[in-house]
Amino acid sequence: MRSYRDLFRTPEFTPLFLTAAAQTVARTTSGLALATLVYRETASPLLSALAMFGPSLAHVLGATLLMSAADRLPPRAAVTGLALLYAAGTAVMALPALPITALFAVLLLKGLAESVGGGVRWGLLNEILPKNGYLLGRSLFNMMSGIMQIAGYAAGGILVAVLSPHLSLLLAATLHTTAAAAARLALTRRRPRASGRPSVRATWRANAALWSSPPRRHVYLALWIPNGLIVGCESLYVPYAPEAAGTLFACAALGMLAGDITIGRLIPPSRRTRLGTPLLLLLATPYLLFTLHPPVPVAAALVALASIGFGASLVHQERLMTLTPPHLSGHALGLHSSGMLTLQGLSATLSGTLAQLTTPATTMTALAATSLTVTAALAAAAKRHGKRCEPSESPAPSPFTTAEPNHNRPQDHR
């Protein structure tokens, strides 16, 4: 599989792609509306950041308690049901008289559902595409996410200004409902990728197995921590520039789009594997200049440049898939997604707290410096681990060899 055109020729890729696109617009529109609504009512950078990124904190519960469902639920039913849950939750948050505490309770429940949704979606994508097509497919999904975020933040900014945050939330709920209908009508019914019922015990067992391998640990940490810290910077766009936050978010999405196109389509595999650390360094470095309190046009350019570094996620996701057996692909990708979003939520909490004590610009600079330090430490640790391994050393036996994949699943196009 060599081109994006080949992806759309693959059965079921298009409906999954369009479903995800609608949900991305809904999430970005509703996120900006919520952050604006909470900031208007509370004038708190912390609560504003938590309104937009706080639901990610619930992903730690999903990753430790619910993630086995990602491979043990029928994919079509799971994608449809989760989209309906998102629609219902977003509609409830649109109620004008809803107290702030109730709003955050709904956000927590949505975060729990989303923690499983990432594993379901990416596991299904890995199942639909041939083995050599996952990175290209994920690259296109990331590109779509960038474009839809640009559209969603731009539309969200207009809707909030012209209409109201509450009406923006209702429109987002409608998009989630549309995505649910598309998934139900266009995706094929498939059996779960793994046998057995979802359970806390199964989740813990698979998590322990995934974490037991040093190479996988390095990949997970590289996917979670530097990325999460920079999203902490993004969570301060509203208090940094209240009237231009949509512009900053759109520029961040534009930079991410450029990085995904470059890594997914233009860089050959032989060179791509060496770009993980340089891209993570690029992700953080421009934010150091926020210590100068740049005006919005300069800040937007810095944000776009930094966000190219989000392409590092593609490099590390490809590495993760080479280290993970197929029947646990959904769980492994869901753990990546949940861990990443949990770190993003923690970083948003940290950044909001620091911004209340200092300033948004100062906090962005501090988080960027921390991200650079973590990236350097992870690169050094991975290098030391590689040197301890002899070239002729055989890989350790996989801890998944005793797992029971579901061999009754119907064959797909492969």
Coordinates of C-alpha atoms in Angstrom, one line a residue:
M1 CA 0.0 0.0 0.0
R2 CA 1.8 3.1 -1.3
S3 CA -0.7 6.0 -1.6
Y4 CA -3.7 7.6 0.1
R5 CA -5.8 6.6 -2.9
D6 CA -5.1 2.9 -2.0
L7 CA -6.5 3.5 1.4
F8 CA -9.9 4.7 0.1
R9 CA -10.0 1.6 -2.1
T10 CA -9.9 -0.5 1.0
P11 CA -13.3 -1.7 2.2
E12 CA -14.6 0.0 5.3
F13 CA -11.8 2.5 5.5
T14 CA -13.9 5.4 4.1
P15 CA -16.8 5.1 6.6
L16 CA -14.5 4.8 9.5
F17 CA -12.5 7.8 8.2
L18 CA -15.7 9.9 7.8
T19 CA -17.0 8.9 11.2
A20 CA -13.8 10.0 12.9
A21 CA -13.8 13.3 10.9
A22 CA -17.3 14.2 12.1
Q23 CA -16.4 13.4 15.7
T24 CA -13.2 15.4 15.5
V25 CA -15.1 18.5 14.4
A26 CA -17.6 17.9 17.2
R27 CA -14.9 17.5 19.9
T28 CA -12.9 20.6 18.8
T29 CA -16.1 22.8 18.5
S30 CA -17.4 21.6 21.9
G31 CA -14.0 21.9 23.6
L32 CA -13.5 25.5 22.6
A33 CA -17.1 26.3 23.5
L34 CA -16.7 24.7 27.0
A35 CA -13.4 26.5 27.7
T36 CA -14.9 29.8 26.7
L37 CA -18.1 29.2 28.7
V38 CA -16.2 28.2 31.8
Y39 CA -13.7 31.1 31.5
R40 CA -16.5 33.6 31.1
E41 CA -18.3 32.3 34.2
T42 CA -15.2 31.8 36.5
A43 CA -12.3 33.9 35.0
S44 CA -10.1 30.9 36.0
P45 CA -7.3 29.7 33.7
L46 CA -7.3 26.4 35.7
L47 CA -10.9 25.7 35.2
S48 CA -10.8 26.8 31.6
A49 CA -7.9 24.4 30.9
L50 CA -9.7 21.6 32.7
A51 CA -12.9 22.2 30.7
M52 CA -11.0 21.6 27.5
F53 CA -8.5 18.9 28.5
G54 CA -9.7 17.7 31.9
P55 CA -11.7 14.8 30.5
S56 CA -8.3 13.3 29.6
L57 CA -7.7 12.6 33.3
A58 CA -10.5 10.0 33.2
H59 CA -8.5 8.0 30.7
V60 CA -6.2 6.7 33.5
L61 CA -9.3 5.0 34.9
G62 CA -10.2 3.6 31.5
A63 CA -6.7 2.4 30.9
T64 CA -6.6 0.5 34.2
L65 CA -10.2 -0.8 34.4
L66 CA -11.9 -0.9 31.0
M67 CA -9.3 -1.2 28.2
S68 CA -9.8 -4.9 27.7
A69 CA -13.1 -4.0 26.0
A70 CA -11.2 -2.5 23.1
D71 CA -10.5 -6.0 21.7
R72 CA -13.5 -7.8 23.3
L73 CA -16.4 -5.8 22.0
P74 CA -17.9 -6.0 18.4
P75 CA -16.2 -3.0 16.7
R76 CA -19.3 -1.7 14.8
A77 CA -21.5 -1.8 17.9
A78 CA -18.8 -0.2 20.0
V79 CA -18.1 2.7 17.6
T80 CA -21.8 3.4 17.2
G81 CA -22.7 3.2 20.9
L82 CA -19.8 5.4 22.0
A83 CA -20.7 8.1 19.4
L84 CA -24.3 8.1 20.9
L85 CA -22.8 8.5 24.4
Y86 CA -20.7 11.4 23.2
A87 CA -23.8 13.0 21.7
A88 CA -25.9 12.6 24.8
G89 CA -23.2 14.0 27.1
T90 CA -22.6 17.0 24.8
A91 CA -26.3 17.8 24.7
V92 CA -26.5 17.7 28.5
M93 CA -23.6 20.1 28.8
A94 CA -25.5 22.5 26.5
L95 CA -28.2 23.0 29.1
P96 CA -28.1 26.7 30.2
A97 CA -28.8 26.1 33.9
L98 CA -26.3 23.3 34.3
P99 CA -24.0 24.0 37.3
I100 CA -20.2 24.0 36.7
T101 CA -19.8 21.0 39.0
A102 CA -22.4 19.0 37.0
L103 CA -20.7 20.0 33.8
F104 CA -17.4 18.6 35.0
A105 CA -19.1 15.4 36.1
V106 CA -20.4 14.9 32.6
L107 CA -17.0 15.6 31.2
L108 CA -15.6 12.8 33.5
L109 CA -18.1 10.3 32.2
K110 CA -17.3 11.3 28.6
G111 CA -13.6 10.8 29.3
L112 CA -14.2 7.3 30.6
A113 CA -16.1 6.4 27.4
E114 CA -13.4 8.0 25.2
S115 CA -10.7 6.0 26.9
V116 CA -12.1 2.9 25.3
G117 CA -13.1 4.6 22.0
G118 CA -9.5 5.2 21.0
G119 CA -8.6 1.5 21.4
V120 CA -11.7 0.4 19.5
R121 CA -11.1 2.8 16.6
W122 CA -7.4 2.2 16.1
G123 CA -7.7 -1.5 16.6
L124 CA -10.4 -1.6 13.9
L125 CA -8.1 0.5 11.6
N126 CA -5.3 -2.0 12.2
E127 CA -7.7 -4.8 11.3
I128 CA -9.1 -3.2 8.2
L129 CA -5.7 -2.3 6.6
P130 CA -3.0 -4.7 5.5
K131 CA 0.1 -4.8 7.8
N132 CA 2.1 -2.3 5.7
G133 CA -0.8 0.1 5.5
Y134 CA -1.3 1.1 9.2
L135 CA 1.2 4.0 9.3
L136 CA -0.1 5.4 6.0
G137 CA -3.6 5.1 7.3
R138 CA -2.9 6.6 10.7
S139 CA -1.0 9.4 8.9
L140 CA -4.1 10.2 6.9
F141 CA -6.3 10.1 10.0
N142 CA -3.9 12.5 11.7
M143 CA -4.0 14.8 8.6
M144 CA -7.8 14.7 8.7
S145 CA -7.6 15.5 12.4
G146 CA -5.5 18.5 11.7
I147 CA -7.8 19.8 8.9
M148 CA -10.9 19.1 11.0
Q149 CA -9.4 20.8 14.0
I150 CA -8.6 23.9 11.9
A151 CA -12.2 23.8 10.6
G152 CA -13.6 23.0 14.1
Y153 CA -11.7 25.7 15.9
A154 CA -12.4 28.3 13.2
A155 CA -16.1 27.4 13.2
G156 CA -16.2 27.1 16.9
G157 CA -14.7 30.6 17.3
I158 CA -17.3 32.0 15.0
L159 CA -20.2 30.2 16.6
V160 CA -19.2 31.3 20.1
A161 CA -18.9 34.9 19.0
V162 CA -22.0 35.0 16.8
L163 CA -24.3 32.6 18.6
S164 CA -23.3 31.3 22.0
P165 CA -21.3 28.4 23.6
H166 CA -24.6 26.6 24.4
L167 CA -25.7 26.5 20.7
S168 CA -22.2 25.4 19.7
L169 CA -22.5 22.4 22.0
L170 CA -25.9 21.5 20.5
L171 CA -24.4 21.5 17.0
A172 CA -21.5 19.3 18.3
A173 CA -24.0 16.8 19.7
T174 CA -25.7 16.7 16.3
L175 CA -22.4 15.8 14.7
H176 CA -21.8 13.0 17.1
T177 CA -25.3 11.6 16.3
T178 CA -24.5 11.8 12.6
A179 CA -21.2 9.9 13.2
A180 CA -23.1 7.2 15.1
A181 CA -25.6 6.7 12.2
A182 CA -22.8 6.5 9.6
A183 CA -20.9 3.9 11.6
R184 CA -24.1 1.8 12.1
L185 CA -25.0 1.9 8.4
A186 CA -21.7 1.7 6.7
L187 CA -19.4 -0.5 8.8
T188 CA -19.5 -4.3 8.5
R189 CA -20.4 -6.4 11.5
R190 CA -17.3 -8.1 12.9
R191 CA -16.5 -10.4 15.7
P192 CA -14.3 -9.1 18.5
R193 CA -10.5 -9.5 18.0
A194 CA -10.1 -11.4 21.2
S195 CA -12.2 -13.9 23.1
G196 CA -13.7 -13.6 26.5
R197 CA -15.6 -10.8 28.3
P198 CA -14.1 -7.4 29.1
S199 CA -12.9 -7.3 32.7
V200 CA -10.7 -5.5 35.1
R201 CA -8.5 -8.6 35.5
A202 CA -8.0 -9.0 31.7
T203 CA -7.1 -5.3 31.5
W204 CA -4.5 -5.5 34.2
R205 CA -3.0 -8.7 32.7
A206 CA -2.6 -7.2 29.3
N207 CA -1.3 -3.9 30.7
A208 CA 1.3 -5.7 32.7
A209 CA 2.4 -7.7 29.7
L210 CA 2.7 -4.7 27.5
W211 CA 4.7 -2.8 30.2
S212 CA 7.0 -5.7 30.9
S213 CA 9.1 -5.1 27.8
P214 CA 11.8 -2.3 28.0
P215 CA 11.4 -1.4 24.3
R216 CA 7.7 -1.0 24.7
R217 CA 8.1 1.1 27.8
H218 CA 10.5 3.5 26.1
V219 CA 8.0 3.8 23.2
Y220 CA 5.1 4.5 25.6
L221 CA 6.9 7.1 27.6
A222 CA 8.0 8.9 24.4
L223 CA 4.4 8.9 23.2
W224 CA 3.0 10.2 26.5
I225 CA 5.2 12.6 28.4
P226 CA 6.8 15.1 25.9
N227 CA 3.5 15.3 23.9
G228 CA 1.4 15.8 27.1
L229 CA 3.6 18.6 28.4
I230 CA 3.2 20.5 25.1
V231 CA -0.6 20.0 25.2
G232 CA -0.3 21.7 28.6
C233 CA 1.0 24.7 26.7
E234 CA -1.9 24.5 24.3
S235 CA -4.4 24.5 27.2
L236 CA -3.4 28.1 28.0
Y237 CA -4.2 29.5 24.6
V238 CA -7.5 30.9 25.9
P239 CA -6.1 32.8 28.9
Y240 CA -3.0 33.8 26.8
A241 CA -5.1 35.4 24.0
P242 CA -8.8 35.2 24.9
E243 CA -9.9 36.8 21.6
A244 CA -7.6 34.9 19.4
A245 CA -7.5 31.4 21.0
G246 CA -9.2 29.9 18.0
T247 CA -6.4 31.2 15.7
L248 CA -3.7 29.7 17.9
F249 CA -5.5 26.3 18.0
A250 CA -6.0 26.4 14.2
C251 CA -2.3 27.2 13.7
A252 CA -1.3 24.3 15.9
A253 CA -3.5 22.0 13.9
L254 CA -2.0 23.3 10.7
G255 CA 1.5 22.5 11.9
M256 CA 0.4 19.0 13.0
L257 CA -1.0 18.5 9.5
A258 CA 2.3 19.5 7.9
G259 CA 4.2 17.1 10.2
D260 CA 1.9 14.2 9.4
I261 CA 2.2 14.7 5.7
T262 CA 5.9 14.9 5.9
I263 CA 6.4 11.8 8.0
G264 CA 3.6 9.7 6.6
R265 CA 4.1 10.4 2.9
L266 CA 7.4 12.0 2.1
I267 CA 10.0 10.5 4.4
P268 CA 11.2 6.9 3.5
P269 CA 11.0 4.3 6.2
S270 CA 14.7 3.9 6.4
R271 CA 15.1 7.6 7.5
R272 CA 11.8 7.8 9.4
T273 CA 12.8 5.6 12.3
R274 CA 15.6 8.0 13.2
L275 CA 13.4 11.1 13.4
G276 CA 11.5 10.4 16.7
T277 CA 13.8 12.3 19.0
P278 CA 14.5 15.3 16.7
L279 CA 10.7 15.8 16.2
L280 CA 10.1 15.8 19.9
L281 CA 12.8 18.4 20.3
L282 CA 11.1 20.5 17.6
L283 CA 7.8 20.1 19.4
A284 CA 9.0 21.9 22.5
T285 CA 11.7 24.4 21.4
P286 CA 9.6 27.2 19.9
Y287 CA 7.6 27.4 23.1
L288 CA 10.7 28.6 24.9
L289 CA 10.3 31.9 23.1
F290 CA 6.9 32.5 24.9
T291 CA 9.0 33.9 27.8
L292 CA 9.2 37.0 25.6
H293 CA 5.4 37.3 25.5
P294 CA 5.2 37.4 21.7
P295 CA 2.2 39.1 20.1
V296 CA -0.5 36.9 18.5
P297 CA 0.9 36.8 15.0
V298 CA 4.4 35.7 16.2
A299 CA 2.8 33.3 18.7
A300 CA 0.8 31.7 15.9
A301 CA 3.9 31.2 13.8
L302 CA 5.7 29.6 16.8
V303 CA 2.8 27.3 17.5
A304 CA 2.6 26.1 13.9
L305 CA 6.3 25.4 13.8
A306 CA 6.3 23.5 17.1
S307 CA 3.3 21.4 16.1
I308 CA 5.2 19.9 13.2
G309 CA 6.9 17.9 15.9
F310 CA 3.7 16.0 16.7
G311 CA 4.7 13.8 13.7
A312 CA 7.0 12.0 16.2
S313 CA 3.8 10.1 17.3
L314 CA 3.6 8.4 13.9
V315 CA 7.2 7.2 14.2
H316 CA 6.6 5.8 17.7
Q317 CA 3.2 4.2 16.9
E318 CA 4.8 2.3 14.0
R319 CA 7.4 1.0 16.4
L320 CA 4.8 0.0 18.9
M321 CA 2.9 -2.0 16.3
T322 CA 6.1 -4.0 15.4
L323 CA 6.4 -4.9 19.1
T324 CA 2.7 -5.9 19.7
P325 CA 0.8 -9.1 18.5
P326 CA -2.2 -8.5 16.3
H327 CA -4.9 -9.8 18.7
L328 CA -3.9 -7.1 21.3
S329 CA -3.4 -4.3 18.8
G330 CA -6.5 -2.5 20.0
H331 CA -5.5 -2.8 23.7
A332 CA -1.9 -1.6 22.9
L333 CA -3.1 1.4 20.9
G334 CA -5.9 2.2 23.4
L335 CA -3.3 2.2 26.2
H336 CA -1.2 4.6 24.1
S337 CA -4.2 6.8 23.5
S338 CA -5.4 6.7 27.1
G339 CA -1.9 7.3 28.6
M340 CA -1.3 10.2 26.2
L341 CA -4.6 11.8 27.0
T342 CA -4.1 11.2 30.7
L343 CA -0.7 13.0 30.6
Q344 CA -2.4 15.8 28.6
G345 CA -5.0 16.2 31.3
L346 CA -2.4 16.2 34.0
S347 CA -0.4 18.8 32.1
A348 CA -3.5 20.9 31.6
T349 CA -4.1 20.8 35.3
L350 CA -0.5 21.6 36.1
S351 CA -0.3 24.4 33.5
G352 CA -3.6 26.0 34.7
T353 CA -2.4 25.9 38.3
L354 CA 1.0 27.5 37.4
A355 CA -0.6 30.1 35.2
Q356 CA -2.7 31.2 38.2
L357 CA 0.4 31.7 40.2
T358 CA 2.5 33.2 37.5
T359 CA 1.4 34.0 33.9
P360 CA 0.4 31.8 30.9
A361 CA 3.5 32.7 29.0
T362 CA 5.9 31.8 31.9
T363 CA 4.1 28.5 32.3
M364 CA 4.4 27.6 28.6
T365 CA 8.1 28.3 28.8
A366 CA 8.5 26.1 31.9
L367 CA 6.6 23.2 30.4
A368 CA 8.6 23.4 27.1
A369 CA 11.9 23.2 29.0
T370 CA 10.6 20.2 31.0
S371 CA 9.6 18.5 27.7
L372 CA 13.0 19.0 26.3
T373 CA 14.6 17.5 29.4
V374 CA 12.4 14.5 29.4
T375 CA 13.0 13.9 25.6
A376 CA 16.8 14.0 26.2
A377 CA 16.5 11.6 29.2
L378 CA 14.4 9.1 27.2
A379 CA 16.8 9.2 24.2
A380 CA 19.8 8.6 26.5
A381 CA 18.0 5.7 28.3
A382 CA 17.0 4.1 25.0
K383 CA 20.6 4.3 23.8
R384 CA 21.9 2.7 27.0
H385 CA 19.5 -0.1 26.7
G386 CA 20.4 -0.7 23.1
K387 CA 24.1 -0.9 24.0
R388 CA 23.4 -3.6 26.6
C389 CA 21.9 -5.8 23.9
E390 CA 24.3 -7.8 21.9
P391 CA 23.7 -7.7 18.1
S392 CA 23.1 -11.5 18.0
E393 CA 20.8 -11.5 20.9
S394 CA 17.4 -13.0 20.1
P395 CA 14.3 -11.2 21.2
A396 CA 12.9 -12.3 24.5
P397 CA 9.8 -14.6 24.4
S398 CA 6.7 -12.5 24.1
P399 CA 4.6 -12.3 27.2
F400 CA 1.5 -12.6 24.9
T401 CA 2.2 -16.1 23.7
T402 CA -0.3 -17.6 26.1
A403 CA -3.1 -15.1 25.2
E404 CA -6.1 -16.4 23.3
P405 CA -6.9 -14.6 20.1
N406 CA -10.3 -15.1 18.6
H407 CA -9.8 -17.4 15.6
N408 CA -13.5 -17.3 14.7
R409 CA -13.4 -13.8 13.3
P410 CA -14.5 -13.6 9.7
Q411 CA -11.7 -13.0 7.2
D412 CA -11.4 -9.5 6.0
H413 CA -10.2 -8.3 2.6
R414 CA -6.7 -9.4 3.3

